[in-house]
């Protein structure tokens, strides 16, 4: 291995990684399988690829090409050297609108090609649901299709010419009429024409095996087409000339509702004469109730195109009239269509969880039958599931007869794995009986290759083996795929995980308290590798900043998987590899909402840091920023704000403080408020809310940031809430003596709320730095102090989104054994939610101004912003806030070594949006971190929505009251 690595480093200009992290990141794709590679190479060009092949051939080491790593049958994993084309060989080399062709490298992400083609009215036809991260090389290797295959076919239909390196270093340009064929391939085909003409199922989605029938003379002897779907086993693709199609100027989406999936499946083939662009099917188990689909138990998504919206709509209406449906809806709004397509695209992830939360897995993801037989096939498929005691929800390309499904296999125990094999064998027979193919998309890999003889018979399989030998006589390229395959139940990725639950701090309620199950959530669909965030999305800002797999949610999950496995990552919770990968996780929680399987890397990071630093010295930032509430309370008690502000304004002293505190030298230390929020509240002289009862009472949470750094936000919120007719109280701070609750009830709950204020804390800074024992202590004390509030029905209004998210999710998950935690979590409302629910008749001031800014990451991921949108609209605040992440993310952007990534995150969406906003635009930023980032990077003052509304009411802070805010 050392010699192999040394030779590769000496001959390859790209990166060569034989370290633990590089290998751990590529042990898995999006399948059930795991193989540990010797190393990973990111070639810079075709010459690098040739050098890798030469060195590996000399050492007898296999080579596996890999694109986005989203293959679901195991073909993107290997035990030799993995080629990662996404780092360097990822360019669009040319695009010719006249000939409607493009020249691409294998690592080019599909969406980048689509973006380049769109201005010319063109697009690449195939569009898998992973279009934001799948690569053209991977699509060619797997012959990917996507939802528009009824109109534009498979990837093979869109390939004109390829540039390929064989394992022995021969450079070929496969095309039509035997162009680029390796020596011996034509002889092989011409010697078995009869078998090739009769041995393949006739259906639009037949991907299984090698496409040797493309080499028949009547099919143009198309070597490029026959190479598609070969899964990296014949040659290594270094360049491709692909065909583009004309994109319709307008589209309409007809949502056709049926009673169940069988009815939808039976109807799909009958819609094809109407020339739709898509006929996609989904059942209710995969569709959220909030999706707004017409009533029914299953739906067909049927897209039509036209030169105008009216033409596209007319075609969709014609399909609705022709269909026998329970209900229907036609959507022409592009944003509405995107939202609906997102449901379909996320199904590969959402399908991994059954309705009861139990796990489901790929393996039989892509079977295809003739479209006219799809209804009968699904009926028999359901019967087979039932006979084996399994469950799964089919969805997919109904118009092409191709079905995706994730099934609740037990892949953790020997009996469960045995049932997995029996079911696989029986399903293969069922597919063949219906005239189908084991793979209608994405290839066979290890998942299905063992069963290919059920379709083709032994003689055709022998012909496949001979074809492989013509291209790759040394069996160097991706061995064990398609021919001479590994058993379908060998090398399952779960077999290395611990069988007993790992001792952890969080409760992981959605995973049965099992940290291993939480890590297993990541199935590798890699939505976190999307290189540009769309809409309000957040995940994964650090990956978009660095482009490195280890900084994606999937990469970190893979490292945690290997940490639990203990083979590659051998030092468990003390692992430096896992620590370093998690270091650039912003704990934005974007993955909790944007990941289709709701991986929560922020929680996993906190858990890891808790164990990693147990009994050890922590980074300085954990003691400074991680314990920020303690230091700020100390400064407040000592009345030291003015002194500390003065000292931090002296550059030499500030530099020393930042160096000692683990703070990035590029950062300015924020100024402390001269008067805390609770100090202002007491000075205001309204310790006990006016009136009696609790119907209109809201308890305003004095979070650390509002209390000590942005008290103007709290003051504005009080004024707005009171203007809306609500009575405001602050929670108590001191532990009540034994029996106080009983005595308190003889007075009023409001008397208890009038106790001294300010000690409650959500524990956010302790949680984000993994100081979970301290967080538990803080949260238990908070629950004690909040006991009087929990005896009332009053909601708890939290102004800082990150604190609200911590109380709503982290609190009950960390104190899962304390029922009070769940009670408090249920009470937590955002500022906008409180006004919507408890002052529904209140009319906000008419501001009539445009807004810009960014929805807070935790608001997006945990809290939701529906109430905020409605409140902004009611106040005449027009415009959309951006997605992404501001990049400061609490302590992250202030920690030494994080500044560049923090700035890159801000420059993605937030800062450009603010710079491009017209004069007079209100910059909204409800989070203190977001406001600080805006101030320090752009010199812009962001404001909380409460401040903007208070100003509109004429009760805004005077200018001198704003001096404590940055900027």
Coordinates of N, CA, C and O in Angstrom, one line a residue, residues 650-728:
X650 N -9.4 49.0 22.5 CA -8.0 49.2 22.4 C -7.4 48.0 21.7 O -7.4 46.9 22.1
X651 N -6.9 48.3 20.5 CA -6.4 47.2 19.6 C -5.5 46.2 20.3 O -5.7 45.0 20.1
X652 N -4.4 46.7 21.0 CA -3.5 45.7 21.6 C -4.2 44.8 22.6 O -3.9 43.6 22.6
X653 N -5.0 45.4 23.4 CA -5.7 44.6 24.4 C -6.7 43.6 23.8 O -6.9 42.5 24.2
X654 N -7.4 44.1 22.8 CA -8.4 43.3 22.1 C -7.7 42.1 21.4 O -8.2 41.0 21.4
X655 N -6.5 42.3 20.8 CA -5.8 41.3 20.2 C -5.4 40.2 21.2 O -5.4 39.0 20.9
X656 N -4.9 40.6 22.3 CA -4.5 39.6 23.4 C -5.7 38.8 23.8 O -5.7 37.6 24.0
X657 N -6.8 39.6 24.1 CA -8.1 38.9 24.5 C -8.5 37.9 23.5 O -8.9 36.7 23.8
X658 N -8.5 38.2 22.2 CA -8.9 37.3 21.1 C -8.0 36.1 21.0 O -8.4 35.0 20.9
X659 N -6.7 36.3 21.2 CA -5.8 35.2 21.1 C -6.0 34.2 22.3 O -6.0 33.0 22.1
X660 N -6.2 34.8 23.5 CA -6.4 33.9 24.6 C -7.8 33.3 24.6 O -7.9 32.1 25.1
X661 N -8.7 33.9 24.0 CA -10.1 33.4 24.0 C -10.4 32.5 22.8 O -11.6 32.1 22.7
X662 N -9.5 32.3 21.9 CA -9.8 31.4 20.7 C -10.6 32.1 19.7 O -11.3 31.5 18.9
X663 N -10.6 33.5 19.7 CA -11.4 34.2 18.8 C -10.6 34.6 17.5 O -9.4 35.0 17.6
X664 N -11.2 34.6 16.4 CA -10.6 35.0 15.1 C -10.1 36.4 15.2 O -10.8 37.3 15.6
X665 N -8.8 36.6 14.9 CA -8.2 38.0 15.0 C -8.9 39.0 14.1 O -8.9 40.2 14.3
X666 N -9.6 38.5 13.0 CA -10.3 39.4 12.1 C -11.6 40.0 12.7 O -12.1 40.9 12.1
X667 N -12.0 39.4 13.8 CA -13.3 39.8 14.3 C -13.2 41.0 15.3 O -12.1 41.1 16.0
X668 N -14.2 41.8 15.4 CA -14.4 42.8 16.4 C -15.2 42.3 17.5 O -16.2 41.6 17.3
X669 N -14.8 42.5 18.7 CA -15.5 42.0 19.9 C -16.8 42.9 20.1 O -16.7 44.1 20.1
X670 N -17.9 42.3 20.1 CA -19.2 43.0 20.2 C -19.2 43.8 21.5 O -18.7 43.4 22.5
X671 N -19.9 44.9 21.4 CA -20.1 45.8 22.6 C -21.2 45.3 23.5 O -22.3 44.8 23.0
X672 N -21.1 45.4 24.8 CA -22.1 45.1 25.7 C -23.0 46.2 25.9 O -22.7 47.4 25.8
X673 N -24.3 45.9 26.2 CA -25.3 47.0 26.5 C -25.0 47.6 27.8 O -24.6 47.0 28.8
X674 N -25.2 48.9 27.8 CA -25.0 49.6 29.1 C -26.1 49.3 30.1 O -25.8 49.3 31.3
X675 N -27.3 48.9 29.6 CA -28.4 48.5 30.5 C -28.9 47.2 30.0 O -29.3 47.1 28.8
X676 N -29.1 46.2 30.8 CA -29.7 44.9 30.3 C -31.2 45.1 30.0 O -31.8 46.1 30.5
X677 N -31.7 44.2 29.3 CA -33.1 44.2 29.0 C -33.9 44.1 30.3 O -34.9 44.8 30.5
X678 N -33.6 43.1 31.2 CA -34.3 43.0 32.4 C -34.2 44.2 33.3 O -35.1 44.5 34.1
X679 N -33.0 44.8 33.2 CA -32.8 46.1 34.0 C -33.7 47.1 33.5 O -34.3 47.9 34.4
X680 N -33.9 47.3 32.2 CA -34.9 48.2 31.7 C -36.3 47.8 32.1 O -37.1 48.7 32.5
X681 N -36.6 46.6 32.2 CA -37.9 46.1 32.5 C -38.2 46.5 34.0 O -39.3 47.0 34.3
X682 N -37.2 46.3 34.9 CA -37.5 46.7 36.3 C -37.6 48.2 36.4 O -38.4 48.7 37.2
X683 N -36.7 48.9 35.7 CA -36.8 50.3 35.8 C -38.1 50.9 35.2 O -38.6 51.9 35.7
X684 N -38.7 50.2 34.3 CA -39.9 50.6 33.7 C -41.1 50.5 34.7 O -42.1 51.2 34.6
X685 N -40.9 49.7 35.8 CA -41.8 49.7 36.9 C -43.1 48.9 36.6 O -44.1 49.3 37.2
X686 N -43.0 47.9 35.8 CA -44.2 47.1 35.6 C -43.9 45.6 35.9 O -43.9 44.7 35.1
X687 N -43.5 45.4 37.2 CA -43.1 44.1 37.6 C -44.2 43.1 37.4 O -44.0 41.9 37.0
X688 N -45.4 43.5 37.7 CA -46.5 42.5 37.6 C -47.5 43.0 36.5 O -47.8 44.2 36.5
X689 N -47.8 42.2 35.5 CA -48.6 42.6 34.4 C -50.0 43.1 34.9 O -50.5 42.6 35.9
X690 N -50.5 44.1 34.2 CA -51.8 44.7 34.6 C -52.9 43.7 34.3 O -52.8 42.9 33.3
X691 N -53.9 43.7 35.0 CA -55.1 42.8 34.8 C -54.9 41.5 35.6 O -54.0 41.3 36.3
X692 N -55.8 40.6 35.3 CA -55.7 39.3 36.0 C -56.0 38.2 35.0 O -56.5 38.5 33.9
X693 N -55.8 37.0 35.4 CA -56.0 35.9 34.5 C -54.8 35.7 33.6 O -53.8 36.5 33.6
X694 N -54.9 34.7 32.7 CA -53.7 34.4 31.8 C -54.1 34.3 30.4 O -53.3 34.0 29.5
X695 N -55.4 34.6 30.0 CA -55.8 34.5 28.7 C -55.0 35.3 27.7 O -54.7 34.9 26.6
X696 N -54.6 36.5 28.1 CA -53.9 37.4 27.2 C -52.5 37.6 27.7 O -51.8 38.6 27.3
X697 N -52.0 36.7 28.5 CA -50.6 36.9 29.1 C -49.6 36.1 28.2 O -49.9 35.0 27.8
X698 N -48.5 36.8 27.9 CA -47.4 36.1 27.2 C -46.2 36.3 28.1 O -46.0 37.4 28.7
X699 N -45.3 35.3 28.2 CA -44.1 35.4 29.0 C -43.0 35.5 28.0 O -42.7 34.7 27.1
X700 N -42.3 36.7 28.1 CA -41.2 37.0 27.2 C -39.9 36.5 27.7 O -39.5 36.9 28.8
X701 N -39.2 35.7 26.9 CA -38.0 35.0 27.4 C -36.8 36.0 27.2 O -36.5 36.4 26.1
X702 N -36.1 36.2 28.3 CA -34.9 37.2 28.2 C -33.7 36.4 27.8 O -32.8 36.1 28.7
X703 N -33.5 36.0 26.6 CA -32.4 35.2 26.1 C -31.1 36.0 26.3 O -31.1 37.3 26.4
X704 N -30.0 35.3 26.3 CA -28.7 36.0 26.6 C -28.4 37.1 25.7 O -27.9 38.2 26.1
X705 N -28.7 36.9 24.4 CA -28.3 38.0 23.4 C -29.2 39.2 23.6 O -28.7 40.3 23.5
X706 N -30.5 39.0 23.7 CA -31.4 40.1 24.0 C -31.1 40.8 25.3 O -31.1 42.0 25.4
X707 N -30.8 40.0 26.3 CA -30.5 40.5 27.6 C -29.3 41.4 27.7 O -29.4 42.6 28.2
X708 N -28.2 41.0 27.1 CA -26.9 41.7 27.3 C -26.4 42.4 26.1 O -25.5 43.3 26.2
X709 N -26.8 42.0 24.9 CA -26.2 42.5 23.7 C -27.1 43.3 22.8 O -26.7 44.3 22.1
X710 N -28.4 43.0 22.8 CA -29.4 43.7 21.9 C -30.7 43.9 22.7 O -31.8 43.5 22.3
X711 N -30.6 44.7 23.8 CA -31.8 44.9 24.6 C -32.9 45.7 23.9 O -34.1 45.6 24.2
X712 N -32.5 46.4 22.8 CA -33.5 47.2 22.1 C -34.5 46.2 21.4 O -35.6 46.6 21.2
X713 N -34.1 45.0 21.1 CA -35.0 44.1 20.5 C -36.1 43.7 21.5 O -37.3 43.6 21.2
X714 N -35.7 43.4 22.8 CA -36.6 43.1 23.8 C -37.5 44.3 24.1 O -38.8 44.1 24.3
X715 N -37.0 45.5 24.1 CA -37.8 46.7 24.4 C -38.9 46.8 23.3 O -40.1 47.1 23.6
X716 N -38.4 46.7 22.1 CA -39.4 46.8 20.9 C -40.5 45.7 21.0 O -41.6 46.0 20.7
X717 N -40.1 44.5 21.3 CA -41.0 43.4 21.4 C -42.1 43.7 22.4 O -43.3 43.4 22.2
X718 N -41.7 44.2 23.6 CA -42.6 44.5 24.6 C -43.7 45.5 24.1 O -44.9 45.4 24.3
X719 N -43.2 46.5 23.5 CA -44.1 47.6 23.0 C -45.0 47.1 22.0 O -46.2 47.5 22.0
X720 N -44.6 46.2 21.1 CA -45.5 45.7 20.0 C -46.5 44.8 20.6 O -47.7 44.8 20.3
X721 N -46.0 43.9 21.5 CA -47.0 42.9 22.1 C -48.0 43.6 22.9 O -49.2 43.3 22.9
X722 N -47.6 44.7 23.6 CA -48.6 45.4 24.4 C -49.6 46.2 23.5 O -50.8 46.3 23.8
X723 N -49.0 46.7 22.4 CA -49.9 47.4 21.5 C -50.9 46.5 20.8 O -52.0 46.9 20.4
X724 N -50.6 45.2 20.8 CA -51.5 44.2 20.2 C -52.5 43.7 21.3 O -53.3 42.8 21.0
X725 N -52.4 44.3 22.5 CA -53.4 44.0 23.5 C -53.0 42.8 24.4 O -53.8 42.3 25.2
X726 N -51.7 42.4 24.4 CA -51.2 41.3 25.2 C -50.5 41.9 26.4 O -50.0 43.0 26.4
X727 N -50.6 41.1 27.5 CA -49.9 41.5 28.7 C -48.6 40.7 28.8 O -48.6 39.5 28.6
X728 N -47.5 41.4 29.1 CA -46.2 40.8 29.0 C -45.6 40.6 30.4 O -45.8 41.5 31.2

